[in-house]
GROMACS .gro file of C-alpha atoms in nm:
model
  292
    1MET     CA    1   0.000   0.000   0.000
    2ALA     CA    2   0.294   0.225  -0.062
    3THR     CA    3   0.394   0.432  -0.361
    4LYS     CA    4   0.731   0.528  -0.503
    5ASN     CA    5   0.772   0.782  -0.224
    6SER     CA    6   0.729   0.522   0.047
    7LYS     CA    7   0.998   0.464   0.306
    8GLY     CA    8   0.929   0.095   0.254
    9ASN     CA    9   1.052  -0.128   0.533
   10ASP     CA   10   1.213   0.160   0.722
   11GLY     CA   11   0.910   0.327   0.873
   12ILE     CA   12   0.593   0.521   0.826
   13LEU     CA   13   0.409   0.514   0.495
   14GLU     CA   14   0.410   0.815   0.267
   15PHE     CA   15   0.154   0.855  -0.010
   16ASN     CA   16   0.198   1.047  -0.335
   17ASN     CA   17  -0.001   1.369  -0.369
   18LEU     CA   18  -0.163   1.331  -0.026
   19MET     CA   19  -0.165   1.591   0.247
   20VAL     CA   20  -0.088   1.464   0.596
   21ASP     CA   21  -0.367   1.604   0.814
   22TYR     CA   22  -0.184   1.546   1.142
   23ASN     CA   23   0.162   1.424   1.241
   24ASP     CA   24   0.317   1.449   1.587
   25GLY     CA   25   0.575   1.177   1.531
   26ASP     CA   26   0.369   0.901   1.692
   27ILE     CA   27   0.024   0.970   1.546
   28ILE     CA   28  -0.037   1.037   1.177
   29ILE     CA   29  -0.378   1.097   1.023
   30TYR     CA   30  -0.464   1.089   0.653
   31ASP     CA   31  -0.810   1.233   0.598
   32ASN     CA   32  -0.861   1.052   0.271
   33VAL     CA   33  -0.647   0.785   0.107
   34ARG     CA   34  -0.755   0.723  -0.252
   35ASN     CA   35  -0.642   0.690  -0.610
   36LEU     CA   36  -0.323   0.508  -0.516
   37SER     CA   37  -0.115   0.374  -0.802
   38GLU     CA   38   0.207   0.179  -0.862
   39VAL     CA   39   0.162  -0.030  -0.548
   40TYR     CA   40   0.459  -0.221  -0.411
   41PRO     CA   41   0.501  -0.471  -0.125
   42VAL     CA   42   0.558  -0.299   0.209
   43LYS     CA   43   0.598  -0.392   0.576
   44PRO     CA   44   0.507  -0.073   0.764
   45MET     CA   45   0.671  -0.023   1.105
   46ILE     CA   46   0.357   0.131   1.250
   47ASN     CA   47  -0.001   0.029   1.333
   48LEU     CA   48  -0.251   0.108   1.057
   49ILE     CA   49  -0.622   0.155   1.128
   50GLY     CA   50  -0.828   0.243   0.822
   51LEU     CA   51  -1.201   0.300   0.781
   52CYS     CA   52  -1.322   0.226   0.428
   53VAL     CA   53  -1.567   0.508   0.358
   54LYS     CA   54  -1.642   0.416  -0.001
   55GLY     CA   55  -1.556   0.149  -0.257
   56ASN     CA   56  -1.332  -0.148  -0.176
   57LEU     CA   57  -0.974  -0.266  -0.154
   58VAL     CA   58  -0.846  -0.616  -0.235
   59MET     CA   59  -0.500  -0.700  -0.102
   60SER     CA   60  -0.270  -0.967   0.034
   61VAL     CA   61  -0.189  -0.950   0.408
   62ASN     CA   62   0.101  -1.182   0.498
   63GLY     CA   63   0.015  -1.393   0.195
   64LYS     CA   64  -0.356  -1.415   0.276
   65ASP     CA   65  -0.605  -1.252   0.038
   66SER     CA   66  -0.833  -0.998   0.205
   67LYS     CA   67  -1.102  -0.757   0.090
   68VAL     CA   68  -1.203  -0.439   0.270
   69LYS     CA   69  -1.547  -0.308   0.181
   70GLU     CA   70  -1.738   0.009   0.261
   71GLY     CA   71  -1.812   0.036   0.633
   72GLU     CA   72  -1.532  -0.203   0.736
   73ILE     CA   73  -1.219  -0.131   0.938
   74LEU     CA   74  -0.874  -0.256   0.844
   75PHE     CA   75  -0.618  -0.337   1.116
   76CYS     CA   76  -0.251  -0.391   1.031
   77PRO     CA   77   0.007  -0.416   1.312
   78PRO     CA   78   0.374  -0.337   1.241
   79ASN     CA   79   0.575  -0.571   1.016
   80ILE     CA   80   0.269  -0.715   0.844
   81LYS     CA   81   0.347  -0.757   0.473
   82ILE     CA   82   0.092  -0.581   0.252
   83ASP     CA   83   0.103  -0.665  -0.118
   84ASN     CA   84  -0.100  -0.703  -0.440
   85CYS     CA   85  -0.334  -0.413  -0.362
   86VAL     CA   86  -0.619  -0.344  -0.606
   87PHE     CA   87  -0.840  -0.041  -0.536
   88SER     CA   88  -1.182   0.031  -0.682
   89LYS     CA   89  -1.201   0.364  -0.867
   90ASP     CA   90  -1.426   0.513  -0.599
   91PHE     CA   91  -1.213   0.391  -0.307
   92GLU     CA   92  -1.191   0.632  -0.013
   93CYS     CA   93  -1.039   0.559   0.327
   94LYS     CA   94  -0.958   0.748   0.645
   95LEU     CA   95  -0.626   0.622   0.782
   96LEU     CA   96  -0.492   0.645   1.136
   97CYS     CA   97  -0.124   0.550   1.186
   98LEU     CA   98  -0.006   0.486   1.543
   99SER     CA   99   0.336   0.395   1.678
  100ASN     CA  100   0.354   0.089   1.903
  101HIS     CA  101   0.436   0.281   2.217
  102VAL     CA  102   0.137   0.515   2.164
  103VAL     CA  103  -0.097   0.215   2.132
  104GLN     CA  104   0.055   0.063   2.445
  105GLY     CA  105   0.039   0.393   2.632
  106LEU     CA  106  -0.320   0.478   2.536
  107LEU     CA  107  -0.452   0.126   2.596
  108ARG     CA  108  -0.266   0.030   2.914
  109ASP     CA  109  -0.570  -0.133   3.080
  110LYS     CA  110  -0.711  -0.266   2.752
  111ILE     CA  111  -0.393  -0.371   2.576
  112SER     CA  112  -0.455  -0.745   2.630
  113ILE     CA  113  -0.775  -0.717   2.421
  114TRP     CA  114  -0.585  -0.541   2.143
  115ASN     CA  115  -0.297  -0.790   2.149
  116ARG     CA  116  -0.529  -1.092   2.154
  117ALA     CA  117  -0.729  -0.968   1.855
  118VAL     CA  118  -0.450  -0.824   1.643
  119TYR     CA  119  -0.164  -1.065   1.721
  120ILE     CA  120  -0.331  -1.384   1.844
  121ASN     CA  121  -0.646  -1.405   1.632
  122GLN     CA  122  -0.480  -1.199   1.357
  123THR     CA  123  -0.791  -0.990   1.301
  124ASN     CA  124  -0.732  -0.767   1.000
  125ILE     CA  125  -1.083  -0.668   0.896
  126ILE     CA  126  -1.399  -0.610   1.100
  127PRO     CA  127  -1.742  -0.486   0.988
  128MET     CA  128  -1.894  -0.190   1.167
  129SER     CA  129  -2.257  -0.160   1.267
  130ARG     CA  130  -2.446   0.155   1.171
  131ALA     CA  131  -2.414   0.284   1.529
  132CYS     CA  132  -2.038   0.214   1.540
  133LYS     CA  133  -1.992   0.388   1.208
  134GLU     CA  134  -2.175   0.695   1.338
  135ASP     CA  135  -1.967   0.694   1.658
  136PHE     CA  136  -1.646   0.667   1.455
  137GLY     CA  137  -1.757   0.966   1.248
  138LEU     CA  138  -1.821   1.171   1.561
  139TYR     CA  139  -1.482   1.084   1.711
  140TYR     CA  140  -1.312   1.165   1.383
  141ALA     CA  141  -1.491   1.501   1.354
  142LEU     CA  142  -1.384   1.592   1.709
  143ILE     CA  143  -1.024   1.489   1.642
  144ARG     CA  144  -1.014   1.696   1.322
  145SER     CA  145  -1.164   1.993   1.509
  146LYS     CA  146  -0.897   1.978   1.782
  147ILE     CA  147  -0.620   1.937   1.525
  148SER     CA  148  -0.725   2.258   1.353
  149SER     CA  149  -0.758   2.453   1.681
  150ASN     CA  150  -0.377   2.487   1.721
  151LYS     CA  151  -0.410   2.536   2.097
  152GLY     CA  152  -0.128   2.443   2.332
  153SER     CA  153  -0.318   2.145   2.476
  154SER     CA  154  -0.447   2.016   2.141
  155ARG     CA  155  -0.196   1.725   2.132
  156GLU     CA  156  -0.316   1.595   2.469
  157ILE     CA  157  -0.679   1.632   2.363
  158VAL     CA  158  -0.613   1.450   2.034
  159GLN     CA  159  -0.447   1.162   2.221
  160THR     CA  160  -0.737   1.146   2.470
  161LEU     CA  161  -0.991   1.128   2.185
  162ILE     CA  162  -0.786   0.860   2.008
  163ARG     CA  163  -0.772   0.662   2.332
  164ALA     CA  164  -1.152   0.677   2.356
  165LEU     CA  165  -1.180   0.566   1.993
  166LEU     CA  166  -0.938   0.277   2.051
  167ILE     CA  167  -1.137   0.162   2.355
  168GLU     CA  168  -1.453   0.159   2.143
  169LEU     CA  169  -1.270  -0.047   1.881
  170CYS     CA  170  -1.145  -0.287   2.148
  171ASP     CA  171  -1.507  -0.358   2.242
  172VAL     CA  172  -1.566  -0.461   1.880
  173LEU     CA  173  -1.241  -0.658   1.860
  174GLU     CA  174  -1.328  -0.852   2.174
  175SER     CA  175  -1.587  -1.046   1.973
  176SER     CA  176  -1.299  -1.209   1.778
  177ASN     CA  177  -1.205  -1.526   1.966
  178GLY     CA  178  -1.038  -1.755   1.713
  179LYS     CA  179  -1.317  -2.016   1.702
  180GLY     CA  180  -1.287  -2.290   1.448
  181GLU     CA  181  -0.909  -2.321   1.452
  182GLU     CA  182  -0.724  -2.649   1.484
  183PRO     CA  183  -0.660  -2.729   1.854
  184ARG     CA  184  -0.280  -2.735   1.807
  185ILE     CA  185  -0.281  -2.389   1.643
  186LEU     CA  186  -0.524  -2.252   1.898
  187GLN     CA  187  -0.308  -2.382   2.185
  188SER     CA  188   0.007  -2.216   2.051
  189ARG     CA  189  -0.176  -1.887   2.016
  190GLN     CA  190  -0.305  -1.923   2.370
  191ILE     CA  191   0.054  -1.960   2.494
  192PHE     CA  192   0.157  -1.645   2.310
  193ASN     CA  193  -0.150  -1.466   2.445
  194LYS     CA  194  -0.063  -1.578   2.798
  195PHE     CA  195   0.292  -1.444   2.751
  196LEU     CA  196   0.154  -1.102   2.655
  197ASN     CA  197  -0.092  -1.111   2.946
  198ILE     CA  198   0.187  -1.190   3.194
  199LEU     CA  199   0.401  -0.916   3.042
  200SER     CA  200   0.113  -0.668   3.063
  201ASN     CA  201   0.029  -0.739   3.426
  202VAL     CA  202   0.362  -0.802   3.596
  203ASP     CA  203   0.502  -0.500   3.780
  204VAL     CA  204   0.866  -0.572   3.691
  205LYS     CA  205   0.884  -0.640   3.318
  206HIS     CA  206   1.261  -0.598   3.278
  207ARG     CA  207   1.347  -0.967   3.309
  208PRO     CA  208   1.517  -1.216   3.075
  209ALA     CA  209   1.305  -1.419   2.835
  210THR     CA  210   1.392  -1.730   3.039
  211TYR     CA  211   1.183  -1.593   3.329
  212TYR     CA  212   0.869  -1.573   3.115
  213ALA     CA  213   0.939  -1.910   2.952
  214GLU     CA  214   0.954  -2.066   3.299
  215GLN     CA  215   0.617  -1.910   3.387
  216LEU     CA  216   0.473  -2.074   3.075
  217ASN     CA  217   0.653  -2.408   3.124
  218ILE     CA  218   0.815  -2.387   2.782
  219SER     CA  219   1.169  -2.330   2.658
  220PRO     CA  220   1.293  -1.978   2.578
  221LYS     CA  221   1.359  -2.092   2.221
  222TYR     CA  222   0.997  -2.206   2.179
  223LEU     CA  223   0.870  -1.880   2.330
  224THR     CA  224   1.071  -1.675   2.081
  225MET     CA  225   0.952  -1.900   1.797
  226LEU     CA  226   0.589  -1.833   1.895
  227CYS     CA  227   0.656  -1.459   1.921
  228ARG     CA  228   0.811  -1.455   1.575
  229GLN     CA  229   0.525  -1.662   1.436
  230TYR     CA  230   0.246  -1.441   1.563
  231SER     CA  231   0.403  -1.095   1.578
  232ASP     CA  232   0.733  -1.094   1.385
  233LYS     CA  233   0.907  -0.988   1.709
  234SER     CA  234   1.125  -1.185   1.946
  235ALA     CA  235   1.034  -1.234   2.312
  236SER     CA  236   1.317  -0.996   2.408
  237GLU     CA  237   1.179  -0.726   2.177
  238TRP     CA  238   0.835  -0.756   2.341
  239ILE     CA  239   0.996  -0.729   2.685
  240ILE     CA  240   1.189  -0.417   2.582
  241GLN     CA  241   0.876  -0.258   2.434
  242TYR     CA  242   0.668  -0.312   2.748
  243THR     CA  243   0.955  -0.200   2.971
  244LEU     CA  244   0.998   0.123   2.775
  245ASP     CA  245   0.624   0.187   2.793
  246ASP     CA  246   0.644   0.167   3.173
  247ILE     CA  247   0.951   0.392   3.175
  248ARG     CA  248   0.774   0.657   2.968
  249TYR     CA  249   0.464   0.629   3.188
  250TYR     CA  250   0.650   0.677   3.517
  251LEU     CA  251   0.877   0.953   3.385
  252THR     CA  252   0.567   1.162   3.314
  253ASP     CA  253   0.469   1.137   3.682
  254LEU     CA  254   0.676   1.387   3.882
  255ASN     CA  255   0.570   1.220   4.208
  256TYR     CA  256   0.838   0.958   4.142
  257SER     CA  257   1.209   1.032   4.150
  258ILE     CA  258   1.441   0.872   3.894
  259LYS     CA  259   1.576   0.647   4.170
  260GLU     CA  260   1.226   0.537   4.274
  261ILE     CA  261   1.135   0.458   3.914
  262SER     CA  262   1.454   0.258   3.872
  263PHE     CA  263   1.376   0.051   4.181
  264ARG     CA  264   1.007   0.008   4.092
  265LEU     CA  265   1.089  -0.124   3.745
  266GLY     CA  266   1.341  -0.379   3.870
  267PHE     CA  267   1.675  -0.228   3.773
  268SER     CA  268   1.966  -0.319   3.996
  269ASN     CA  269   2.077   0.042   4.036
  270ILE     CA  270   2.020   0.389   3.897
  271SER     CA  271   2.329   0.369   3.675
  272HIS     CA  272   2.195   0.054   3.506
  273PHE     CA  273   1.857   0.223   3.460
  274GLY     CA  274   2.018   0.533   3.309
  275ALA     CA  275   2.225   0.326   3.067
  276TYR     CA  276   1.913   0.131   2.960
  277VAL     CA  277   1.716   0.451   2.893
  278ARG     CA  278   2.003   0.610   2.700
  279LYS     CA  279   2.045   0.295   2.490
  280HIS     CA  280   1.678   0.267   2.391
  281LEU     CA  281   1.549   0.626   2.410
  282GLY     CA  282   1.864   0.811   2.314
  283VAL     CA  283   1.883   1.040   2.618
  284SER     CA  284   1.918   1.013   2.995
  285PRO     CA  285   1.605   0.968   3.212
  286THR     CA  286   1.638   1.327   3.336
  287LYS     CA  287   1.659   1.472   2.985
  288PHE     CA  288   1.373   1.252   2.864
  289ARG     CA  289   1.158   1.374   3.154
  290ALA     CA  290   1.251   1.736   3.073
  291LYS     CA  291   1.143   1.684   2.710
  292LEU     CA  292   0.807   1.553   2.828
   0.00000   0.00000   0.00000
């Protein structure tokens, strides 16, 4: 779903002749994606949520043929290969692009629903009822209104509205439960789902993959194989992502000192914590907090 101007496997999608309606680095909104041509395979490094407003799109998602019709929502997590796209002439779509850490941050208490639907059951397309479609339109209108207001707090308001929209979508996604699969396949997905649930709920996430494998009574190698199979990430990459989400969350709360955060998140000392943050976020915890 990318054109010649796409960054391809390196990051966010760019579309020819399309104006980006909003971009704060973690959230990108395209008001209308249509008339795309010269389509190439792409594995976007960002979550795509698209509402088909008109027409239809036929494509291949990780080798599986899919069709998005008017009134349906398309979900594509990062590293999903999108290929062989064919658009109807009247195709119109509103596209919301979200980085992983924004999804994790906005859906902290609902993230297990999102992970189960998107990664475990591999839900890529869901139909929307008339009421859901109307609600989506209202959320979208509010988001567009706040984007155009240019007030100092507009970014926070936009993120709050997107969180509300994501929670509504999670209620719809929760109906996807993977029925009808072969027991062996369903069991392996349940193990991966349990891994994500443990990772979501444990207070100290910064642990080796062997710790989580022991909780699941499987080998670390098998855990990483399942992670790669269902999400194209290793177990260690999932652990780092969830750990960084907690770090960002606590650094926004000035009630906690850097030392308290380090202890709370399971780092052996503040120096180790600082080195971890600099390695993955590019700056020290103090500078990251100051940026926030």
